[in-house]
Short mmCIF file of C-alpha atoms and ligand atoms in Angstrom, two decimals:
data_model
loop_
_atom_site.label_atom_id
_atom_site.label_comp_id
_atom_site.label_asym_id
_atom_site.label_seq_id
_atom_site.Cartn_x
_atom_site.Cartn_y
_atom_site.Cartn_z
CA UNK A 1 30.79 -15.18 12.36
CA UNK A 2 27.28 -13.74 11.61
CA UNK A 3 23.94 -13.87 13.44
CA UNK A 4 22.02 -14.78 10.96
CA UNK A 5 22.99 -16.59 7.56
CA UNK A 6 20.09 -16.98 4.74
CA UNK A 7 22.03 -19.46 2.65
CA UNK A 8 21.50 -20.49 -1.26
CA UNK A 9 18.35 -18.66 -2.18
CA UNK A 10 17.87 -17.08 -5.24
CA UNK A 11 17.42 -13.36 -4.97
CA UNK A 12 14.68 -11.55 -7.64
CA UNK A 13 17.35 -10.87 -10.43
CA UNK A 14 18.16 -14.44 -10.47
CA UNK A 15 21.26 -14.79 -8.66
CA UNK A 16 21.97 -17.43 -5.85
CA UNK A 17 23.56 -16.18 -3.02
CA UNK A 18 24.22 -16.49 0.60
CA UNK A 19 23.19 -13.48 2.91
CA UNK A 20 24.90 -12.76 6.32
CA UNK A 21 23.26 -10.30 8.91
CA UNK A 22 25.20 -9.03 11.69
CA UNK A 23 22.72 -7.17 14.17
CA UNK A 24 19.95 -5.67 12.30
CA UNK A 25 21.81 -4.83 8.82
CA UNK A 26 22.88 -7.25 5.66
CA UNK A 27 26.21 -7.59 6.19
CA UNK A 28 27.47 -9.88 3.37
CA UNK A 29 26.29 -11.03 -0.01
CA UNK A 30 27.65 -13.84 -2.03
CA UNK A 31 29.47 -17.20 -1.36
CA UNK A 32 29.96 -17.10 2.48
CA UNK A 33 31.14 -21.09 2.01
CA UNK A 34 31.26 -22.65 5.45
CA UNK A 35 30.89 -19.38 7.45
CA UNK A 36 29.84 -19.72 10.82
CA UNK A 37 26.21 -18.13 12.43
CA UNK A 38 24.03 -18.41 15.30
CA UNK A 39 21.47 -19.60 13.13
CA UNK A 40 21.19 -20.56 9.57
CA UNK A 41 17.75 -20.97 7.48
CA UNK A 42 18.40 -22.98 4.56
CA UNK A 43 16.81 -20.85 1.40
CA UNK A 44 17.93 -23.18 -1.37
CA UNK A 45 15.90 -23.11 -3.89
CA UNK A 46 13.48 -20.78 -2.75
CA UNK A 47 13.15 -16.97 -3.39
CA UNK A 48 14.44 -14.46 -1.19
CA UNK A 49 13.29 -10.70 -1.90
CA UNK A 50 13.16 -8.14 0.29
CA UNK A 51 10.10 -7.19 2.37
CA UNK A 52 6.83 -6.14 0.61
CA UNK A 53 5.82 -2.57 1.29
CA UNK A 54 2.20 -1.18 1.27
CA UNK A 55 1.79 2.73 0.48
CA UNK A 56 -1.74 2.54 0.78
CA UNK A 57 -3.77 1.39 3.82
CA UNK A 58 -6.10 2.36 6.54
CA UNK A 59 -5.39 0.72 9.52
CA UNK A 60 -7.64 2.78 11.52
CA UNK A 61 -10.67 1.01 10.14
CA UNK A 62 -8.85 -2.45 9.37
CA UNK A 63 -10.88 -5.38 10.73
CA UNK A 64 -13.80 -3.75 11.58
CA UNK A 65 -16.08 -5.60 9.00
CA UNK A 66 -19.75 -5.77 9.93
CA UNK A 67 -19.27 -2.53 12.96
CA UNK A 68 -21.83 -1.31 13.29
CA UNK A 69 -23.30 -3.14 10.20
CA UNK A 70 -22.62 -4.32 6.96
CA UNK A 71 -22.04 -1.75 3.62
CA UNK A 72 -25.28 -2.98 2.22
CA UNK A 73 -24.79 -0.94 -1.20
CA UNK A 74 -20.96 -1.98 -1.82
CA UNK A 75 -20.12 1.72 -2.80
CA UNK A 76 -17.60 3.67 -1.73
CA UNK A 77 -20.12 6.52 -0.38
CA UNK A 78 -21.88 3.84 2.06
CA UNK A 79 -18.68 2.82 3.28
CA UNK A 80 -17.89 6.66 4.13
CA UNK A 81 -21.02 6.88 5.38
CA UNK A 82 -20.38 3.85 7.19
CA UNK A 83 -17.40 4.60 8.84
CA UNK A 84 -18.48 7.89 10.28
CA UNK A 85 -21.05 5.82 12.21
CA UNK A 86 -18.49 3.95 13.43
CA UNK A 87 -15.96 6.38 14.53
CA UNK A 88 -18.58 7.91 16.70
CA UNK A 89 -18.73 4.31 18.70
CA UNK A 90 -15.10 3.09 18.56
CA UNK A 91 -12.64 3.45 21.10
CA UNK A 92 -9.12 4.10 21.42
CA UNK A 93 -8.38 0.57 22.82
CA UNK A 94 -10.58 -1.20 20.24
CA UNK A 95 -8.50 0.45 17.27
CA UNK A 96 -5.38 -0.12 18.83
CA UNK A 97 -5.93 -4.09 19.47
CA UNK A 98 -6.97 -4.21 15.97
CA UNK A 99 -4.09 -2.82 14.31
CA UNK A 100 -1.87 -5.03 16.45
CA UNK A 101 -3.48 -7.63 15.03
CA UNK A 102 -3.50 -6.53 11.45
CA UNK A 103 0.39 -6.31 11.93
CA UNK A 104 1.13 -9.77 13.35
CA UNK A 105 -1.22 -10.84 9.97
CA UNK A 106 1.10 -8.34 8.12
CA UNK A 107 3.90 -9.92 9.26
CA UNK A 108 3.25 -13.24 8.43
CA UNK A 109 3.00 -12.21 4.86
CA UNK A 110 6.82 -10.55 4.89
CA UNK A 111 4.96 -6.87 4.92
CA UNK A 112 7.17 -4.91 6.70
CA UNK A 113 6.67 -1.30 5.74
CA UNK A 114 3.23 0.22 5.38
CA UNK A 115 1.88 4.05 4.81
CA UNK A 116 -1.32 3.73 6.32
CA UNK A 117 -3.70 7.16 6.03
CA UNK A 118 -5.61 8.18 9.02
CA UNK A 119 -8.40 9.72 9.45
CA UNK A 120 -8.16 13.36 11.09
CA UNK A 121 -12.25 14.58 10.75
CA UNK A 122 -12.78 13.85 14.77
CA UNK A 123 -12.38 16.33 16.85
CA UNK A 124 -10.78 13.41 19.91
CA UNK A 125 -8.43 12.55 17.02
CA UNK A 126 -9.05 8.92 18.26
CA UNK A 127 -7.48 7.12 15.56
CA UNK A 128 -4.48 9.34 15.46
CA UNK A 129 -3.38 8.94 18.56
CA UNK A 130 -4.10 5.20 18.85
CA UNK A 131 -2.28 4.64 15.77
CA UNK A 132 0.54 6.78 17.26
CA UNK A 133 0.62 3.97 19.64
CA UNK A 134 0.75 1.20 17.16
CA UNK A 135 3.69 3.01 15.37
CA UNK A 136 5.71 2.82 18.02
CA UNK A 137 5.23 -0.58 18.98
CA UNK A 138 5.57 -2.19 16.24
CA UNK A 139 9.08 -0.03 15.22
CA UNK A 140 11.33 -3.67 15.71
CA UNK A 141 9.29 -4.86 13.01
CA UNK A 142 7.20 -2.97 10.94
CA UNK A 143 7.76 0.54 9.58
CA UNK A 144 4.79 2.28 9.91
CA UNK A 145 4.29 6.06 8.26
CA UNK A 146 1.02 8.03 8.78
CA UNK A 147 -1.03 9.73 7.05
CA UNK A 148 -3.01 13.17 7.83
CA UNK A 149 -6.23 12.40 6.24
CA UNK A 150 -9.33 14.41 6.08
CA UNK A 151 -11.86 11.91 4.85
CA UNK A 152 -14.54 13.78 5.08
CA UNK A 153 -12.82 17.17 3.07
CA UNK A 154 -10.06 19.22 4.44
CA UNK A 155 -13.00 22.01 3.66
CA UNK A 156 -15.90 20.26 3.42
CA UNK A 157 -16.07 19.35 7.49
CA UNK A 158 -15.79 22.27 9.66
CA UNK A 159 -13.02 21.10 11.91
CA UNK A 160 -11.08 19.40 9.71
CA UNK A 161 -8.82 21.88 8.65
CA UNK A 162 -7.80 22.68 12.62
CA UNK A 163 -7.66 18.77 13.50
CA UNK A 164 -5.43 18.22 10.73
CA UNK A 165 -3.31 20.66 11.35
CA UNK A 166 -2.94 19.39 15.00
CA UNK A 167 -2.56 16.05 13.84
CA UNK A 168 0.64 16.51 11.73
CA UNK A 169 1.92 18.87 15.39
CA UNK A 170 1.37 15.03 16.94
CA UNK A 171 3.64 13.51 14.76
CA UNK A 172 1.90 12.15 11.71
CA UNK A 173 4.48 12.06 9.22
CA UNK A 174 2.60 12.67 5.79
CA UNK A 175 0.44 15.30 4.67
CA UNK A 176 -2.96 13.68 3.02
CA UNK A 177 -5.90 15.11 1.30
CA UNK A 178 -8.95 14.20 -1.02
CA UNK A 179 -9.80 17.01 -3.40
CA UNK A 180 -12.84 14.98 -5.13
CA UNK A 181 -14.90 15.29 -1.90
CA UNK A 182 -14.74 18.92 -1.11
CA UNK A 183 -18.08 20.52 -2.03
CA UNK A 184 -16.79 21.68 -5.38
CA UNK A 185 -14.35 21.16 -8.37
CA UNK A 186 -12.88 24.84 -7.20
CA UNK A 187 -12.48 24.03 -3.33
CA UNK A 188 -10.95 20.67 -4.40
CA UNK A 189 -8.21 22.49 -6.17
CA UNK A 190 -7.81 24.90 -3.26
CA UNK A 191 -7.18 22.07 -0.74
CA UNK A 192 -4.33 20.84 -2.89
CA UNK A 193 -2.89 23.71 -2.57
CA UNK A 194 -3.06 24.08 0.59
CA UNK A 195 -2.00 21.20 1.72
CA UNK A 196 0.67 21.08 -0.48
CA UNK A 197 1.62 24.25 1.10
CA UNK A 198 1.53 23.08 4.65
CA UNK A 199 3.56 19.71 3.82
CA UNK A 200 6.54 22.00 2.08
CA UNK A 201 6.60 24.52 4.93
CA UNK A 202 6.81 21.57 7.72
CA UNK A 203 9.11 19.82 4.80
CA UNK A 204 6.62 16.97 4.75
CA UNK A 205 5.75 14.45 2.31
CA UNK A 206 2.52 14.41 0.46
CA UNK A 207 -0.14 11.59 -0.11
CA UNK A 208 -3.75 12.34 -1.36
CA UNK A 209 -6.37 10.49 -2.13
CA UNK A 210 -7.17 12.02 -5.40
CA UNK A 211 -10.11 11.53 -8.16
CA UNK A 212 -10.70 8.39 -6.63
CA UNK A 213 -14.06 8.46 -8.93
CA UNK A 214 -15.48 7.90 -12.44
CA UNK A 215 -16.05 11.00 -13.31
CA UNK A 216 -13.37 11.97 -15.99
CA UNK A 217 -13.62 15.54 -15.61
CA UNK A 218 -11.92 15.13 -11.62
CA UNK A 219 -8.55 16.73 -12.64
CA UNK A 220 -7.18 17.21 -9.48
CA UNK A 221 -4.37 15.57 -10.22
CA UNK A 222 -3.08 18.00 -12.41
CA UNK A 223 -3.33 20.43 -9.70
CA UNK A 224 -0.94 17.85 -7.90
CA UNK A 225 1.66 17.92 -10.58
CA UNK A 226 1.66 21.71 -10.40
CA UNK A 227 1.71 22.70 -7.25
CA UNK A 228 4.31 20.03 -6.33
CA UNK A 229 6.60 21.66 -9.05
CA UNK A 230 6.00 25.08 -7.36
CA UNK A 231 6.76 23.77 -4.31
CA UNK A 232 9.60 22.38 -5.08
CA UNK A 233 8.20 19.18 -3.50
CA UNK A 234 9.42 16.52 -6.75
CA UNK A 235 9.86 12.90 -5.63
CA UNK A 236 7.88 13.43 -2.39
CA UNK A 237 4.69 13.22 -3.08
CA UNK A 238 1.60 10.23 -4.44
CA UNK A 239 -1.15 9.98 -6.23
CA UNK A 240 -3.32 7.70 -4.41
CA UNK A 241 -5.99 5.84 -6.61
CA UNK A 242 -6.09 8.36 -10.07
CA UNK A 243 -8.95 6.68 -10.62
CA UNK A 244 -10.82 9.34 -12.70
CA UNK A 245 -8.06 8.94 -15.66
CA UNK A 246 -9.70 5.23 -16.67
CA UNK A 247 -12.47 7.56 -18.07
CA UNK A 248 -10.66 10.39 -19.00
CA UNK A 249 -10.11 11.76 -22.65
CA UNK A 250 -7.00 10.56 -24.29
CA UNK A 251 -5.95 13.84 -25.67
CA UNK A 252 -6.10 15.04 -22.00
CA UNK A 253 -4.14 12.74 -20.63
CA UNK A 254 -1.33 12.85 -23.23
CA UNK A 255 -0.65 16.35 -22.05
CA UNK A 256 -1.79 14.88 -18.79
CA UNK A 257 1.14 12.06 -18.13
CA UNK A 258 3.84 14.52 -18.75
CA UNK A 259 2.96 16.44 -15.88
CA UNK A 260 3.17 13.81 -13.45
CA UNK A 261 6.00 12.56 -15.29
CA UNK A 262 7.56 15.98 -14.71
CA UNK A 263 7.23 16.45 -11.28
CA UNK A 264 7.57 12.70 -9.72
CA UNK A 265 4.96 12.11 -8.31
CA UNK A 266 4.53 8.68 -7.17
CA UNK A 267 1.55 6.87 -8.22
CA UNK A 268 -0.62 4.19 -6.32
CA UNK A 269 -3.35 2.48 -7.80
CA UNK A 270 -5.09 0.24 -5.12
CA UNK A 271 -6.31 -2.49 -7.70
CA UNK A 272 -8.34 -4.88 -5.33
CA UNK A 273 -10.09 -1.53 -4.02
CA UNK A 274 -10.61 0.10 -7.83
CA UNK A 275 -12.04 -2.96 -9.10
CA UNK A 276 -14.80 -3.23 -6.50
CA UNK A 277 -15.81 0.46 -6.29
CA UNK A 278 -15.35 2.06 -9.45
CA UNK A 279 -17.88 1.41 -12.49
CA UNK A 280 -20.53 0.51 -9.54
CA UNK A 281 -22.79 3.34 -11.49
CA UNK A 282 -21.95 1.50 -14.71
CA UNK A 283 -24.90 -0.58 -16.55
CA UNK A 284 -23.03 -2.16 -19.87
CA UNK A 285 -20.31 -2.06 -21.05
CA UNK A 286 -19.28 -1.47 -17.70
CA UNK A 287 -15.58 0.42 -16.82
CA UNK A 288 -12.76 -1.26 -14.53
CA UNK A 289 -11.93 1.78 -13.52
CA UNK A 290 -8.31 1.53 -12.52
CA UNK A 291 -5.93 3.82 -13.74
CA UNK A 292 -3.87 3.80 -16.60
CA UNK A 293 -0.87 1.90 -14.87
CA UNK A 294 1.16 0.73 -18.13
CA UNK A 295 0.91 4.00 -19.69
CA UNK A 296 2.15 5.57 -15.99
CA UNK A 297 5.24 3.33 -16.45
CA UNK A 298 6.01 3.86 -20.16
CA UNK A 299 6.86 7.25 -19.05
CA UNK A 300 9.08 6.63 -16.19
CA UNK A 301 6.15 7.04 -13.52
CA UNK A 302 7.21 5.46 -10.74
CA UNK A 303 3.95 3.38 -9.98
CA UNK A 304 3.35 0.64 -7.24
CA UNK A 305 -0.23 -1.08 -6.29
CA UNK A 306 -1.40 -0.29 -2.59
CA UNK A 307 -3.77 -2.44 -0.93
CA UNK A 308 -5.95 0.12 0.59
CA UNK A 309 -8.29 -1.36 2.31
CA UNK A 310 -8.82 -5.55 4.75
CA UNK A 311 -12.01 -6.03 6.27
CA UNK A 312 -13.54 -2.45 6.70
CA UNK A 313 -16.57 -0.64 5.74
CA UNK A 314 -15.57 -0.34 1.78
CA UNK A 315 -13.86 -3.83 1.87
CA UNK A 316 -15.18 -7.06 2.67
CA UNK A 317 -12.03 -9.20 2.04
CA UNK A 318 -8.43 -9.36 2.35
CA UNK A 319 -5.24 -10.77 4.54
CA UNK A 320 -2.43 -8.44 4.42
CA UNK A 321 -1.01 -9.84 1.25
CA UNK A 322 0.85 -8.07 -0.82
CA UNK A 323 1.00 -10.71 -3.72
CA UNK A 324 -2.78 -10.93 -3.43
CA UNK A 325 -2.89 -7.27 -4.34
CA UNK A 326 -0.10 -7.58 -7.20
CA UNK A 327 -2.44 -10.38 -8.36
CA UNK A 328 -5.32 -8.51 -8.99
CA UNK A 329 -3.36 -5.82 -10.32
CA UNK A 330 -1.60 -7.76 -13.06
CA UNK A 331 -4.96 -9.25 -14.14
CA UNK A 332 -7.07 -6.07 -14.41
CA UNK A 333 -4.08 -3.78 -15.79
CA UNK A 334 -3.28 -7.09 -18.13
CA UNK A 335 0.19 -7.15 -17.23
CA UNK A 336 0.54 -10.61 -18.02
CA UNK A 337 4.42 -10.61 -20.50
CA UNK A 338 6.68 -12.30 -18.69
CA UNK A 339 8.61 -8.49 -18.36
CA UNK A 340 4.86 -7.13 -16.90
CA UNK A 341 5.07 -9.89 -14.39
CA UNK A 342 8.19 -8.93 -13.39
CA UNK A 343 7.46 -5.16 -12.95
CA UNK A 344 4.05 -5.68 -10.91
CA UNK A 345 6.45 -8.28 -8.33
CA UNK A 346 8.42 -4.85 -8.08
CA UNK A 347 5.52 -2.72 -7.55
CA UNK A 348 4.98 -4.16 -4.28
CA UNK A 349 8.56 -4.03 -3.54
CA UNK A 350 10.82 -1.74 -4.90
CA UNK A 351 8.42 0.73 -6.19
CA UNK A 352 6.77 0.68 -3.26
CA UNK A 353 9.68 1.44 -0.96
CA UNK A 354 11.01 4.23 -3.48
CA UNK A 355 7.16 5.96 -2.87
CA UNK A 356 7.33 6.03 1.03
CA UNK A 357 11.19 6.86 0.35
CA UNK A 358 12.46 4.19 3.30
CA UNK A 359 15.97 4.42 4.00
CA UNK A 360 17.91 0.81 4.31
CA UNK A 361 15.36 -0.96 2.14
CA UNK A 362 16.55 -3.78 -0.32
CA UNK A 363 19.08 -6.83 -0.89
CA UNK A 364 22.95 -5.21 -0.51
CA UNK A 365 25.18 -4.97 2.39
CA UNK A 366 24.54 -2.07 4.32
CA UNK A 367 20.57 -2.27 4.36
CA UNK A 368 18.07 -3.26 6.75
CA UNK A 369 18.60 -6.92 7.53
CA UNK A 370 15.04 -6.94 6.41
CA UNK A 371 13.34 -10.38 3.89
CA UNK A 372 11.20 -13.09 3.29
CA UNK A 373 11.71 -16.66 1.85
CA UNK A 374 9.24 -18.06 0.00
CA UNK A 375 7.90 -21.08 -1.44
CA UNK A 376 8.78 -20.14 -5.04
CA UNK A 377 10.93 -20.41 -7.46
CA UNK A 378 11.03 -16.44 -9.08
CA UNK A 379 8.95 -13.70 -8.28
CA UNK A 380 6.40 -14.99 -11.28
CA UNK A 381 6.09 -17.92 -9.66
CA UNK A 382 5.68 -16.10 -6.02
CA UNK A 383 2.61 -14.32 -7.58
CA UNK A 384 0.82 -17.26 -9.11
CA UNK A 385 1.51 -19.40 -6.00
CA UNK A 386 0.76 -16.24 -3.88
CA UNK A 387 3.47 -18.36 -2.23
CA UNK A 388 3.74 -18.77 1.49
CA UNK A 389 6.24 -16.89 3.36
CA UNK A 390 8.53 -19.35 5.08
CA UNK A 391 10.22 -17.09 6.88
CA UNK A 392 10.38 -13.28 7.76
CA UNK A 393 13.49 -11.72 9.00
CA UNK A 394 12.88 -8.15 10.11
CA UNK A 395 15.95 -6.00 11.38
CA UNK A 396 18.00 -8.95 11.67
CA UNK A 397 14.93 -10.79 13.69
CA UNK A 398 13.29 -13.93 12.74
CA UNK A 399 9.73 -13.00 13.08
CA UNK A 400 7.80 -15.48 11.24
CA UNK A 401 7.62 -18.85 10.01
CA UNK A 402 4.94 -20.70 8.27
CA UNK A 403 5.26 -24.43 6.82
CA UNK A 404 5.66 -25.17 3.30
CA UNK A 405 2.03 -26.06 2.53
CA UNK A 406 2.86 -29.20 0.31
CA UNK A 407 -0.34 -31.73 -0.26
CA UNK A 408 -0.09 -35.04 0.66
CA UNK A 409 -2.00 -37.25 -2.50
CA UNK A 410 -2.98 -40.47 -1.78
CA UNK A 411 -3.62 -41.14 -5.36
CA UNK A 412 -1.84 -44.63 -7.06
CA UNK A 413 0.80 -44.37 -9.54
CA UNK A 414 1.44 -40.74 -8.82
CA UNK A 415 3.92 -38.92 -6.14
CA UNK A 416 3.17 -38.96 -2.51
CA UNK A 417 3.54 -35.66 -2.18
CA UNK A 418 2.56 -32.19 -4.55
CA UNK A 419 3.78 -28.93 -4.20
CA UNK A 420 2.20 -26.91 -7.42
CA UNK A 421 5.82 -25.33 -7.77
CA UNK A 422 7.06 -25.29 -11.64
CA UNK A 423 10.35 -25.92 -13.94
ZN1 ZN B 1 -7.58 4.89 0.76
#
């Protein structure tokens, strides 16, 4: 007798299997044949993965598009600029109600773990402790990890350094940073270390923005690599964005890739984010800008795409989807073998969970009763369908459901009914 039995979907790797949950943790995989449950969702023939994961977000400014007005240049400066103008006019409430709502959207879509960054230059620490708030509400159903992040320089604003520091004393779990917008190359490299400092002395993780520019001479991430392996911090700390090594030298970054290699460091490209912001000072030919993702892998990076950024001052789009995200990624990192497929489906998955390093994540008995069913046959076809999520278990809960969204044709001599699924 389970609670829950998923029955006959096919899981990423291909096999069909049934999947009982007792209370909030997979408790069998495999044939359960006629085995009773309080409730059974038929999965046959649809995909069942485990819940999408997004290590890169800001749900402090999510769904604030258009307050106080619109980012008129598109660049990722405005939208700074932007968002400081807003901060000062936001309240607590505000921020909270629209997080909540960003997670029942987040939800919907079978994302059930997101590192979200928050900002940490105000000296109220508004966002920090509404999103506090949100973290703890939405526990039964999202996991939600914070980051400290100085947005507008650890250095660079006067108070920032103090009101991080207080921040991660509230309970912010991850240490953040964003060397390329100190005042100079020199102060960005000190903030690394520094805040790499603080995170191994509180035994923190790390996440920084870092050269989230064009300019290929932004080398903080090298700093990164090296100061994690003096640390001792391998594993637990990202890259967010790398943006800078699109433009870089190649020579550089073959002595470059090692390093990160070396002291695994997670890497998060934020493709949707990359490809709207970066080359914006470009005439022709004009750069894309994202970082060098397949090369990241062919060395054993461990690299997943973060969505950074729905309906805020840099981003003008978005819905919580982490296929959407994949999508983009694939198309502008040219992922497109079948095997490249494959991987990006992972890097919002798998890859993903390894970065925030959740405990309980994935399909075996034992883990999080945690997955989504979707209207797909494989996770290739999942990403071209960007496939609706039929239904969302999270911690053994059925938290979503959304109709298959099949067409009904009125067209003679064909079917009466179309579903764009394939094979
Ligand atoms: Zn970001």
């Amino acid at each position: 007798m389970f609670d829950l039995i998923v029955k006959g979907g096919t899981l990423p790797d291909g096999t069909v299997a049934d999947i009982g949950i007792q209370g909030d943790k997979i408790a069998a995989i495999g044939s359960l044949g006629d085995a009773v449950a309080g409730e059974i969702i038929d999965a046959s023939g649809d995909l069942v993965s485990p819940p999408f994961v997004d290590p890169h977000f800001h749900m402090d400014a999510t769904l604030s598009y258009g307050l106080p007005r619109i980012n008129a240049s598109g660049t990722l400066l405005e939208g700074i600029g932007l968002w400081g103008e807003l901060k000062q006019v936001m309240t607590q409430d505000e921020v909270i109600e629209r997080a909540l709502k960003y997670c029942d959207w987040a939800a919907s879509m079978g994302l059930l773990a997101i590192r979200s960054h928050v900002d940490t230059c105000d000296d109220r620490l508004l966002g920090v402790e509404a999103l506090l708030q949100v973290r703890e509400q939405v526990k039964d159903y999202i996991d939600l990890q914070l980051v400290a992040f100085p947005q507008d320089g650890f250095y660079r604003d006067p108070t920032a350094r103090e009101n991080t520091i207080r921040a991660l004393d509230m309970g912010v779990d991850v240490v953040g940073g964003i060397p390329h917008f100190e005042r100079t190359m020199a102060d960005g490299v000190a903030s690394v270390t520094e805040l790499c400092e603080i995170a191994a002395e509180r035994g923190l993780q790390v996440d920084m923005h870092c050269d989230e520019t064009d300019d290929p001479h932004s080398r903080h991430i090298e700093t990164l690599a090296c100061e994690t392996q003096r640390l001792g911090l391998q594993g637990r700390v990202a890259g967010s964005h790398l943006t800078s090594m699109h433009s870089m030298d190649n020579y550089y970054v073959s002595k470059l890739l090692p390093l990160i290699a070396e002291a695994e460091i997670n890497a998060i490209p934020n493709p949707l984010i990359n490809i709207v912001l970066q080359g914006r000072h470009d005439t022709y030919p004009k750069r894309r800008g994202l970082t060098r993702v397949k090369e990241m892998l062919a060395m054993g990076i461990n690299v997943g795409w973060g969505q950074d950024c729905v309906l805020d001052p840099w981003y003008s789009l978005g819905t919580g989807d982490m296929l959407d995200v994949a999508f983009m990624g694939l198309h502008v990192a040219q992922m497109t073998s079948p095997a490249e497929m494959r991987t990006c489906f992972d890097m919002v998955t798998e890859n993903n969970a390894k970065t925030m390093g959740l405990e309980g994540y994935g399909l075996q008995v034992g883990a999080n009763a945690s997955l989504v069913v979707l209207d797909a046959g494989d996770p290739i076809e999942a990403l071209r369908l960007r496939a609706t999520r039929l239904c969302v278990v999270a911690k053994g809960r059925i938290v979503s459901r959304t109709p298959r969204a099949d067409a009904s044709l009125s067209i003679s001599g064909r079917p009466a009914t179309s579903r764009r699924r394939h094979g």
